[in-house]
PDB file of C-alpha atoms in Angstrom:
ATOM      1  CA  MET A 155      90.702 114.347 114.076  1.00 91.00           C
ATOM      2  CA  SER A 156      93.828 113.271 112.067  1.00 96.00           C
ATOM      3  CA  ARG A 157      97.340 113.634 111.860  1.00 97.00           C
ATOM      4  CA  ILE A 158      97.586 115.171 108.092  1.00 98.00           C
ATOM      5  CA  ALA A 159     101.357 115.868 106.675  1.00 98.00           C
ATOM      6  CA  VAL A 160     101.137 117.955 103.650  1.00 98.00           C
ATOM      7  CA  ILE A 161     104.358 117.988 101.660  1.00 98.00           C
ATOM      8  CA  GLY A 162     104.555 121.617  99.957  1.00 97.00           C
ATOM      9  CA  GLY A 163     101.969 122.988 102.256  1.00 97.00           C
ATOM     10  CA  THR A 164     103.561 126.677 102.055  1.00 96.00           C
ATOM     11  CA  GLY A 165     102.653 126.555  98.102  1.00 95.00           C
ATOM     12  CA  TYR A 166      99.075 128.078  97.169  1.00 96.00           C
ATOM     13  CA  ALA A 167      97.416 124.732  97.017  1.00 97.00           C
ATOM     14  CA  GLY A 168      99.088 123.199  99.970  1.00 97.00           C
ATOM     15  CA  SER A 169      98.691 126.825 102.369  1.00 97.00           C
ATOM     16  CA  ASN A 170      94.978 126.383 102.151  1.00 98.00           C
ATOM     17  CA  ILE A 171      94.707 122.623 102.552  1.00 98.00           C
ATOM     18  CA  VAL A 172      96.987 123.630 105.635  1.00 98.00           C
ATOM     19  CA  ALA A 173      95.191 126.585 106.706  1.00 98.00           C
ATOM     20  CA  GLU A 174      91.255 124.738 106.212  1.00 98.00           C
ATOM     21  CA  ALA A 175      92.329 121.356 108.251  1.00 98.00           C
ATOM     22  CA  VAL A 176      94.235 123.619 111.320  1.00 98.00           C
ATOM     23  CA  SER A 177      90.707 125.372 111.467  1.00 98.00           C
ATOM     24  CA  ARG A 178      88.801 122.232 111.630  1.00 98.00           C
ATOM     25  CA  GLY A 179      91.150 120.871 114.332  1.00 98.00           C
ATOM     26  CA  HIS A 180      93.087 118.944 112.786  1.00 98.00           C
ATOM     27  CA  SER A 181      97.167 118.164 113.960  1.00 97.00           C
ATOM     28  CA  VAL A 182      98.832 119.547 110.629  1.00 98.00           C
ATOM     29  CA  ILE A 183     102.530 119.102 109.501  1.00 97.00           C
ATOM     30  CA  SER A 184     103.863 120.974 106.951  1.00 97.00           C
ATOM     31  CA  ILE A 185     106.500 120.510 104.609  1.00 97.00           C
ATOM     32  CA  ALA A 186     108.777 122.422 102.405  1.00 96.00           C
ATOM     33  CA  ARG A 187     111.982 123.230 100.915  1.00 93.00           C
ATOM     34  CA  SER A 188     112.466 126.623 103.802  1.00 92.00           C
ATOM     35  CA  ILE A 189     110.026 127.621 106.233  1.00 92.00           C
ATOM     36  CA  PRO A 190     107.961 130.334 105.697  1.00 90.00           C
ATOM     37  CA  THR A 191     107.975 133.873 107.122  1.00 90.00           C
ATOM     38  CA  GLU A 192     103.694 133.859 107.436  1.00 89.00           C
ATOM     39  CA  ARG A 193     102.595 130.639 109.138  1.00 94.00           C
ATOM     40  CA  VAL A 194      99.241 129.005 110.221  1.00 94.00           C
ATOM     41  CA  GLU A 195      98.813 129.346 113.553  1.00 95.00           C
ATOM     42  CA  GLY A 196      98.371 125.718 115.111  1.00 96.00           C
ATOM     43  CA  ALA A 197     100.712 124.131 112.312  1.00 97.00           C
ATOM     44  CA  VAL A 198     103.622 123.149 112.667  1.00 97.00           C
ATOM     45  CA  TYR A 199     106.368 123.496 109.554  1.00 97.00           C
ATOM     46  CA  LEU A 200     109.448 121.722 108.957  1.00 96.00           C
ATOM     47  CA  GLU A 201     111.552 121.695 106.211  1.00 95.00           C
ATOM     48  CA  GLY A 202     111.958 118.836 103.475  1.00 95.00           C
ATOM     49  CA  ASN A 203     112.358 117.703 100.102  1.00 93.00           C
ATOM     50  CA  ILE A 204     109.909 115.022  98.958  1.00 95.00           C
ATOM     51  CA  LEU A 205     113.596 114.193  96.710  1.00 95.00           C
ATOM     52  CA  ASP A 206     115.002 112.467 100.037  1.00 95.00           C
ATOM     53  CA  VAL A 207     111.923 110.107 101.172  1.00 95.00           C
ATOM     54  CA  PRO A 208     113.994 108.380 103.471  1.00 94.00           C
ATOM     55  CA  SER A 209     114.450 111.795 105.602  1.00 94.00           C
ATOM     56  CA  LEU A 210     110.784 112.547 104.652  1.00 93.00           C
ATOM     57  CA  LEU A 211     109.583 109.538 106.150  1.00 93.00           C
ATOM     58  CA  GLU A 212     110.511 110.104 109.612  1.00 93.00           C
ATOM     59  CA  GLN A 213     109.528 114.226 109.317  1.00 91.00           C
ATOM     60  CA  ILE A 214     105.885 111.994 108.726  1.00 91.00           C
ATOM     61  CA  ASP A 215     106.058 109.831 111.242  1.00 87.00           C
ATOM     62  CA  GLU A 216     102.541 108.844 112.850  1.00 89.00           C
ATOM     63  CA  ALA A 217     100.567 110.767 109.900  1.00 96.00           C
ATOM     64  CA  ASP A 218      97.309 109.248 108.944  1.00 97.00           C
ATOM     65  CA  VAL A 219      96.680 111.278 105.856  1.00 98.00           C
ATOM     66  CA  VAL A 220      99.665 112.321 103.248  1.00 98.00           C
ATOM     67  CA  ILE A 221      98.736 115.271 100.834  1.00 98.00           C
ATOM     68  CA  GLN A 222     101.566 115.603  97.625  1.00 98.00           C
ATOM     69  CA  ALA A 223     100.699 119.266  97.054  1.00 97.00           C
ATOM     70  CA  ILE A 224     104.008 119.862  94.555  1.00 96.00           C
ATOM     71  CA  SER A 225     103.660 121.607  91.330  1.00 90.00           C
ATOM     72  CA  PRO A 226     105.988 119.797  88.481  1.00 87.00           C
ATOM     73  CA  ARG A 227     107.229 122.592  87.606  1.00 84.00           C
ATOM     74  CA  GLY A 228     110.596 124.573  87.431  1.00 83.00           C
ATOM     75  CA  ASP A 229     113.919 122.582  89.001  1.00 83.00           C
ATOM     76  CA  MET A 230     110.789 119.984  89.641  1.00 87.00           C
ATOM     77  CA  VAL A 231     109.751 119.034  86.084  1.00 85.00           C
ATOM     78  CA  GLY A 232     110.581 115.672  85.543  1.00 88.00           C
ATOM     79  CA  LYS A 233     111.255 114.689  89.502  1.00 93.00           C
ATOM     80  CA  VAL A 234     107.562 114.963  90.787  1.00 96.00           C
ATOM     81  CA  ARG A 235     106.230 111.455  89.119  1.00 97.00           C
ATOM     82  CA  PRO A 236     108.841 109.372  90.595  1.00 97.00           C
ATOM     83  CA  ALA A 237     109.495 110.925  94.036  1.00 97.00           C
ATOM     84  CA  THR A 238     105.624 110.503  94.469  1.00 97.00           C
ATOM     85  CA  ALA A 239     105.540 107.073  93.396  1.00 97.00           C
ATOM     86  CA  GLU A 240     108.482 106.108  95.582  1.00 97.00           C
ATOM     87  CA  LEU A 241     106.810 108.194  98.690  1.00 97.00           C
ATOM     88  CA  PHE A 242     103.756 106.039  98.090  1.00 97.00           C
ATOM     89  CA  GLU A 243     105.472 102.781  97.576  1.00 96.00           C
ATOM     90  CA  ALA A 244     107.525 103.431 101.432  1.00 95.00           C
ATOM     91  CA  LEU A 245     104.396 104.884 103.087  1.00 96.00           C
ATOM     92  CA  PRO A 246     102.721 102.472 105.934  1.00 93.00           C
ATOM     93  CA  GLU A 247      99.952 100.968 104.458  1.00 93.00           C
ATOM     94  CA  ASN A 248      97.435 102.361 106.654  1.00 94.00           C
ATOM     95  CA  VAL A 249      98.319 105.753 105.616  1.00 97.00           C
ATOM     96  CA  ARG A 250      96.435 107.498 102.723  1.00 98.00           C
ATOM     97  CA  LEU A 251      97.707 109.466 100.289  1.00 98.00           C
ATOM     98  CA  GLY A 252      95.876 112.572  98.761  1.00 98.00           C
ATOM     99  CA  VAL A 253      97.680 114.410  95.423  1.00 98.00           C
ATOM    100  CA  VAL A 254      96.442 118.026  94.091  1.00 98.00           C
ATOM    101  CA  GLY A 255      96.687 117.736  90.561  1.00 96.00           C
ATOM    102  CA  GLY A 256      96.389 119.346  87.732  1.00 94.00           C
ATOM    103  CA  ALA A 257      92.908 120.207  85.554  1.00 94.00           C
ATOM    104  CA  GLY A 258      94.342 118.645  82.760  1.00 94.00           C
ATOM    105  CA  GLY A 259      93.918 115.355  83.439  1.00 96.00           C
ATOM    106  CA  SER A 260      90.016 115.316  84.030  1.00 96.00           C
ATOM    107  CA  LEU A 261      87.624 114.766  81.317  1.00 97.00           C
ATOM    108  CA  VAL A 262      86.194 117.903  79.197  1.00 95.00           C
ATOM    109  CA  ALA A 263      83.010 115.778  78.890  1.00 93.00           C
ATOM    110  CA  PRO A 264      81.739 112.223  80.619  1.00 94.00           C
ATOM    111  CA  ASP A 265      83.382 109.392  78.802  1.00 90.00           C
ATOM    112  CA  GLY A 266      85.246 112.887  76.709  1.00 90.00           C
ATOM    113  CA  PRO A 267      88.852 113.822  76.258  1.00 94.00           C
ATOM    114  CA  ARG A 268      91.129 114.945  78.500  1.00 95.00           C
ATOM    115  CA  LEU A 269      91.380 118.560  78.965  1.00 94.00           C
ATOM    116  CA  VAL A 270      95.134 118.321  78.288  1.00 94.00           C
ATOM    117  CA  ASP A 271      93.885 116.887  74.843  1.00 93.00           C
ATOM    118  CA  ALA A 272      91.387 119.242  74.071  1.00 90.00           C
ATOM    119  CA  GLY A 273      93.354 122.618  72.835  1.00 83.00           C
ATOM    120  CA  PHE A 274      95.327 122.582  76.571  1.00 88.00           C
ATOM    121  CA  PRO A 275      97.967 125.453  76.334  1.00 87.00           C
ATOM    122  CA  GLU A 276     101.117 124.597  75.182  1.00 90.00           C
ATOM    123  CA  GLU A 277     103.227 125.696  77.725  1.00 86.00           C
ATOM    124  CA  PHE A 278     101.544 124.156  80.482  1.00 88.00           C
ATOM    125  CA  LYS A 279     101.631 120.214  78.923  1.00 91.00           C
ATOM    126  CA  ALA A 280     104.210 119.126  80.557  1.00 90.00           C
ATOM    127  CA  GLU A 281     103.461 120.059  84.270  1.00 90.00           C
ATOM    128  CA  ALA A 282      99.524 118.342  83.442  1.00 93.00           C
ATOM    129  CA  LEU A 283     100.885 115.230  81.797  1.00 94.00           C
ATOM    130  CA  GLU A 284     103.963 114.783  84.533  1.00 95.00           C
ATOM    131  CA  ALA A 285     100.240 114.811  86.771  1.00 95.00           C
ATOM    132  CA  ILE A 286      98.546 112.540  84.830  1.00 96.00           C
ATOM    133  CA  GLY A 287     101.855 110.464  84.606  1.00 97.00           C
ATOM    134  CA  VAL A 288     101.649 110.579  88.909  1.00 97.00           C
ATOM    135  CA  LEU A 289      97.826 109.552  88.562  1.00 97.00           C
ATOM    136  CA  GLU A 290      98.493 106.734  86.182  1.00 97.00           C
ATOM    137  CA  ASP A 291     101.073 105.334  88.507  1.00 98.00           C
ATOM    138  CA  LEU A 292      98.718 105.405  91.646  1.00 98.00           C
ATOM    139  CA  ARG A 293      95.971 103.741  89.395  1.00 97.00           C
ATOM    140  CA  ALA A 294      98.271 100.676  88.584  1.00 97.00           C
ATOM    141  CA  ASP A 295      99.329 100.075  92.015  1.00 95.00           C
ATOM    142  CA  PRO A 296      98.687  96.679  92.709  1.00 93.00           C
ATOM    143  CA  SER A 297      98.842  97.121  96.823  1.00 92.00           C
ATOM    144  CA  GLY A 298      95.305  97.955  97.284  1.00 93.00           C
ATOM    145  CA  ARG A 299      96.553 101.008  99.457  1.00 95.00           C
ATOM    146  CA  ASP A 300      94.468 104.145  99.462  1.00 98.00           C
ATOM    147  CA  TRP A 301      94.424 107.284  98.175  1.00 98.00           C
ATOM    148  CA  PHE A 302      92.561 109.992  96.528  1.00 98.00           C
ATOM    149  CA  PHE A 303      93.566 112.384  93.800  1.00 98.00           C
ATOM    150  CA  VAL A 304      92.062 115.933  93.041  1.00 98.00           C
ATOM    151  CA  HIS A 305      91.205 117.913  89.287  1.00 98.00           C
ATOM    152  CA  PRO A 306      90.947 121.734  90.347  1.00 97.00           C
ATOM    153  CA  ALA A 307      88.946 123.927  88.185  1.00 96.00           C
ATOM    154  CA  GLY A 308      90.929 125.120  84.729  1.00 91.00           C
ATOM    155  CA  GLY A 309      90.669 128.685  86.677  1.00 91.00           C
ATOM    156  CA  PHE A 310      92.480 127.736  89.977  1.00 94.00           C
ATOM    157  CA  GLY A 311      95.478 129.097  90.865  1.00 89.00           C
ATOM    158  CA  ASN A 312      97.061 132.240  92.912  1.00 92.00           C
ATOM    159  CA  TRP A 313      96.092 135.195  90.417  1.00 92.00           C
ATOM    160  CA  ALA A 314      92.507 134.315  91.060  1.00 91.00           C
ATOM    161  CA  PRO A 315      92.445 133.136  94.831  1.00 93.00           C
ATOM    162  CA  GLY A 316      89.030 134.181  95.880  1.00 94.00           C
ATOM    163  CA  GLU A 317      87.279 134.224  98.996  1.00 96.00           C
ATOM    164  CA  ARG A 318      86.022 130.665 101.194  1.00 97.00           C
ATOM    165  CA  THR A 319      82.383 129.977 100.341  1.00 97.00           C
ATOM    166  CA  GLY A 320      82.804 126.770 102.285  1.00 97.00           C
ATOM    167  CA  THR A 321      80.849 125.109  98.875  1.00 97.00           C
ATOM    168  CA  TYR A 322      81.795 123.736  95.475  1.00 98.00           C
ATOM    169  CA  ARG A 323      80.681 120.700  93.404  1.00 97.00           C
ATOM    170  CA  ASP A 324      82.379 117.625  92.936  1.00 98.00           C
ATOM    171  CA  GLY A 325      82.467 116.469  89.163  1.00 97.00           C
ATOM    172  CA  GLY A 326      83.688 112.864  89.699  1.00 97.00           C
ATOM    173  CA  PRO A 327      86.640 112.665  87.156  1.00 97.00           C
ATOM    174  CA  VAL A 328      84.613 115.349  84.437  1.00 97.00           C
ATOM    175  CA  LEU A 329      85.877 118.946  84.851  1.00 96.00           C
ATOM    176  CA  VAL A 330      83.500 121.275  86.486  1.00 97.00           C
ATOM    177  CA  THR A 331      81.974 124.176  84.865  1.00 95.00           C
ATOM    178  CA  ASP A 332      79.258 127.022  85.499  1.00 94.00           C
ATOM    179  CA  ASP A 333      76.473 127.616  83.329  1.00 92.00           C
ATOM    180  CA  ASN A 334      78.684 130.008  81.252  1.00 92.00           C
ATOM    181  CA  GLY A 335      81.684 126.817  80.696  1.00 90.00           C
ATOM    182  CA  ASP A 336      83.653 129.032  83.235  1.00 93.00           C
ATOM    183  CA  SER A 337      86.051 126.253  85.469  1.00 96.00           C
ATOM    184  CA  TYR A 338      87.161 128.212  88.501  1.00 97.00           C
ATOM    185  CA  ILE A 339      87.285 127.017  92.535  1.00 98.00           C
ATOM    186  CA  SER A 340      88.924 129.516  94.995  1.00 97.00           C
ATOM    187  CA  GLY A 341      92.123 128.506  97.139  1.00 97.00           C
ATOM    188  CA  ARG A 342      90.486 127.959 100.394  1.00 98.00           C
ATOM    189  CA  ASP A 343      87.641 125.859  98.414  1.00 98.00           C
ATOM    190  CA  LEU A 344      89.635 123.605  97.368  1.00 98.00           C
ATOM    191  CA  GLY A 345      90.636 123.211 100.622  1.00 98.00           C
ATOM    192  CA  VAL A 346      87.381 122.945 102.178  1.00 98.00           C
ATOM    193  CA  ALA A 347      86.967 120.027  99.433  1.00 98.00           C
ATOM    194  CA  PHE A 348      90.620 118.245 100.743  1.00 98.00           C
ATOM    195  CA  VAL A 349      89.436 118.375 104.002  1.00 98.00           C
ATOM    196  CA  ASP A 350      86.252 116.693 103.692  1.00 98.00           C
ATOM    197  CA  GLU A 351      87.325 113.807 101.803  1.00 98.00           C
ATOM    198  CA  ILE A 352      89.554 112.965 104.765  1.00 98.00           C
ATOM    199  CA  GLU A 353      87.013 113.598 106.930  1.00 98.00           C
ATOM    200  CA  ASN A 354      84.541 111.509 104.825  1.00 97.00           C
ATOM    201  CA  PRO A 355      86.056 109.622 102.451  1.00 98.00           C
ATOM    202  CA  LYS A 356      84.352 109.325  99.200  1.00 97.00           C
ATOM    203  CA  HIS A 357      86.440 108.842  96.957  1.00 98.00           C
ATOM    204  CA  SER A 358      88.830 105.712  97.742  1.00 98.00           C
ATOM    205  CA  ARG A 359      91.963 105.023  94.959  1.00 98.00           C
ATOM    206  CA  GLU A 360      89.907 107.385  92.453  1.00 98.00           C
ATOM    207  CA  ASN A 361      90.423 110.830  91.055  1.00 98.00           C
ATOM    208  CA  PHE A 362      87.737 113.528  91.186  1.00 98.00           C
ATOM    209  CA  ALA A 363      87.463 116.890  89.616  1.00 98.00           C
ATOM    210  CA  VAL A 364      86.105 119.633  91.821  1.00 98.00           C
ATOM    211  CA  GLY A 365      84.649 123.474  91.170  1.00 98.00           C
ATOM    212  CA  TYR A 366      81.612 125.628  91.565  1.00 96.00           C
TER     213      TYR A 366
END
């Protein structure tokens, strides 16, 4: 059993990771700026903010894995990248960081361009580029501390929640698409992918894309 802290644990991605981790018997803390009315039974809910790293560190004390599941949108635009860098630097050396990225940083083909550079919707570019900035900072970290960064499928979102199948494909750095060229994964199966990586690490200091 791992002790997992999910920052942004009440959002779409975060809540699905919390639910999956609890269902597998892990000890889970969900941290967000407000406590939700609907909660996953078995998880601990705390109020906290990634912009206040010192207080956050007190809340996630003794965690084995910390998941950053905050979208850089709204009032968080431009703030998620520096806050994540500050958090990663402050984490104890034995704590692994996992990040929910976006599809924009995955490649359209092996050795191909990034999705964000291949006709990506303009209105989502700023969010995608900030998530990519988080990945760039992690790659540049010289400490050797462990992290992983997950690119959900292109069609991932609360507008298409889908169901839990317990299956997905790991595309490495390449966007996962089906035979029709569609890229999709349900919220629950993104949670499955995250907890699988926590239980059976395959991507030490790597980014990888998941989808069906």
